[in-house]
Amino acid sequence: MRFETWDNYIDAMLSQVKFRFDHKDIRLEYEEHMEDKLEFLMDCGMDEERAAREVLTEMGEPESLGKALNEIHSPLLGWIWWVSKIAAKIAIAVGVFLVLYVSAMELNVALRGGEYEVLENYGDVVWKYEINQEFVIDDVTVYLDDVQLYETGCVAVRYSQKNEIFRRYPKYSFDFSSLDGKVFSDEDGNYYSFFLNSFTNGKKTVLLFEDFSPDADYLIIDWNQHGRSVYAKVPMNEAAKAGEQ
Amino acid sequence: MSRKIQIAKNVFIILIVLAIYMFTMMWAGGFLSKEELFEHWERANHYGPAEKILLNYETPDGRAVIFAKYKDEFYFKSCEKKGLLWSAARGPNGIITVDSDGAKKGRGFYSNFINAVYGMTSVEETNEIFFYMDADFIENKPLVDVVEVGEDGFFFKKYDDERLTYTDTIAGTDIPYLEGRDAEGNVMWESGELINNINDQGVFRAIYPDYEDEEKNNLPELRFRKGIESEINLNYNDISTYEDVTGTCRFEEGHIVYENHRFKIMYLNGLRYEGTDNGAPNLEGVKPGTVFVLE
């Protein structure tokens, strides 16, 4: 604002506008308007001081102008607008967060991603057989990846799973539990229970068997539940593997 | 842009975000109906799909359990309504099997989530189930009742009064003793173990030796078979405590020892025992299956 009298004029005008949140916008608008008028009058040959007074004369009584503006800038509508503006800003922030969150979670779901946990204290892997079979169990795809035999005699079954995208909670819901506990066996019908269950991000799981028979030729994975099944017959030595081939 | 248009724009943005929020809540496990939730969780748990919905039970305060059958198994899923959506709840959730040729001819549970008893029997001729469960927390009495068996061997009974109230029953607690009876009231099968130690969770087969006993009128209404003795031995070597309304009793080497309390009759685990005036009753000579009542 270039003139103190202009400040006083606009203050007097705004004193009639009850919705205070609009004062700033109204002030800017009228300052620009008055500046434009001032430039026009000076372009017509009037000096600056006289032009400034002329602008005020042309604007009219500030109180009358303020009352007219107060009718346009209704307090009720103003408050509704102000609250909705704040609410919309908050909603946008929340909406952006939710979209980013769900997208990030689903991107994670879509990728099988991550590595299997490296099991220490069981020695080196002396035998590995890649199963590479996949099974669709309801909304989950289960990948039987491989079986590893450690030099300590422990056997690890490694599998991963993937959900349909945008599937509702719960996700990664497949595991090898069963009502009768008879899932893992050898060719002689001996059943085994895993004692360690290691999983990464809920998607890659390692089941560790401590007491799998060293004389067994095959590890049989046979899971059945309500018409769904996962089956694999895994050779546990070269001879058995040659027999499979 | 006029103020009204600005307001309309803001409201539109808010509605869009509300829709995104609803989608997120549904993505996180919310459902518009409990039936839809049940079907979803069937797939998540890899059960079913159900051959039959045995019961779709909902409480007035928005809790629900759906019971379903698949061959010789039955399973159930709990949920509760939060706002507009149903979500999974910590009530009864699981799958059980009963086997008419095996040890478990029937199984029953109580859950505080719905304040009800539910279960299943595989013995087709079973008309009703008598069950016994220790410690009704409110009145300090066992939960003893009879429930009719419906189609497919499923039974369910809700209670309007406040029964077991400790929270660890919310997911369903096994009823330790069940008796399957035919239409004539004859016991066809039993499920559960009879305790041989008064501290163990379980139940004695309680028997009234004399149906004309006046004090029977003060006891909860119980139905028992007459004239059959239990084969258990009472073993009191373990020390336990039992808190009653006025003091503490403990069992020690064949005696009931208590402090600051004199009682004549004690009721515990379905056993009734008449004490002596000096308050130190001796359990020797007490026949197995005697009912105790604590006054």
Coordinates of C-alpha atoms in Angstrom, one line a residue, chain B residues 90 110-113 133-138 140-143 162-174 201:
Chain B
R90 CA -11.2 -62.9 18.8
Y110 CA -18.2 -72.4 26.1
S111 CA -17.3 -68.9 24.9
N112 CA -17.8 -65.7 26.8
F113 CA -17.8 -63.9 23.4
M133 CA -17.9 -77.4 33.4
D134 CA -16.1 -76.2 36.4
A135 CA -16.5 -72.9 38.1
D136 CA -19.2 -70.5 37.1
F137 CA -17.4 -67.4 38.1
I138 CA -20.3 -65.4 39.2
N140 CA -19.3 -70.0 42.3
K141 CA -21.0 -73.0 40.9
P142 CA -20.2 -75.3 38.0
L143 CA -21.9 -74.8 34.7
E162 CA -24.0 -63.6 33.1
R163 CA -22.0 -66.8 33.2
L164 CA -18.3 -67.4 32.9
T165 CA -16.7 -64.0 32.7
Y166 CA -13.0 -64.4 32.7
T167 CA -11.6 -63.3 29.4
D168 CA -9.7 -66.5 28.6
T169 CA -13.0 -68.1 27.6
I170 CA -13.5 -65.6 24.8
A171 CA -12.0 -67.9 22.2
G172 CA -13.9 -70.9 23.5
T173 CA -13.0 -73.2 26.4
D174 CA -13.3 -77.0 26.2
Q201 CA -9.5 -79.8 35.7

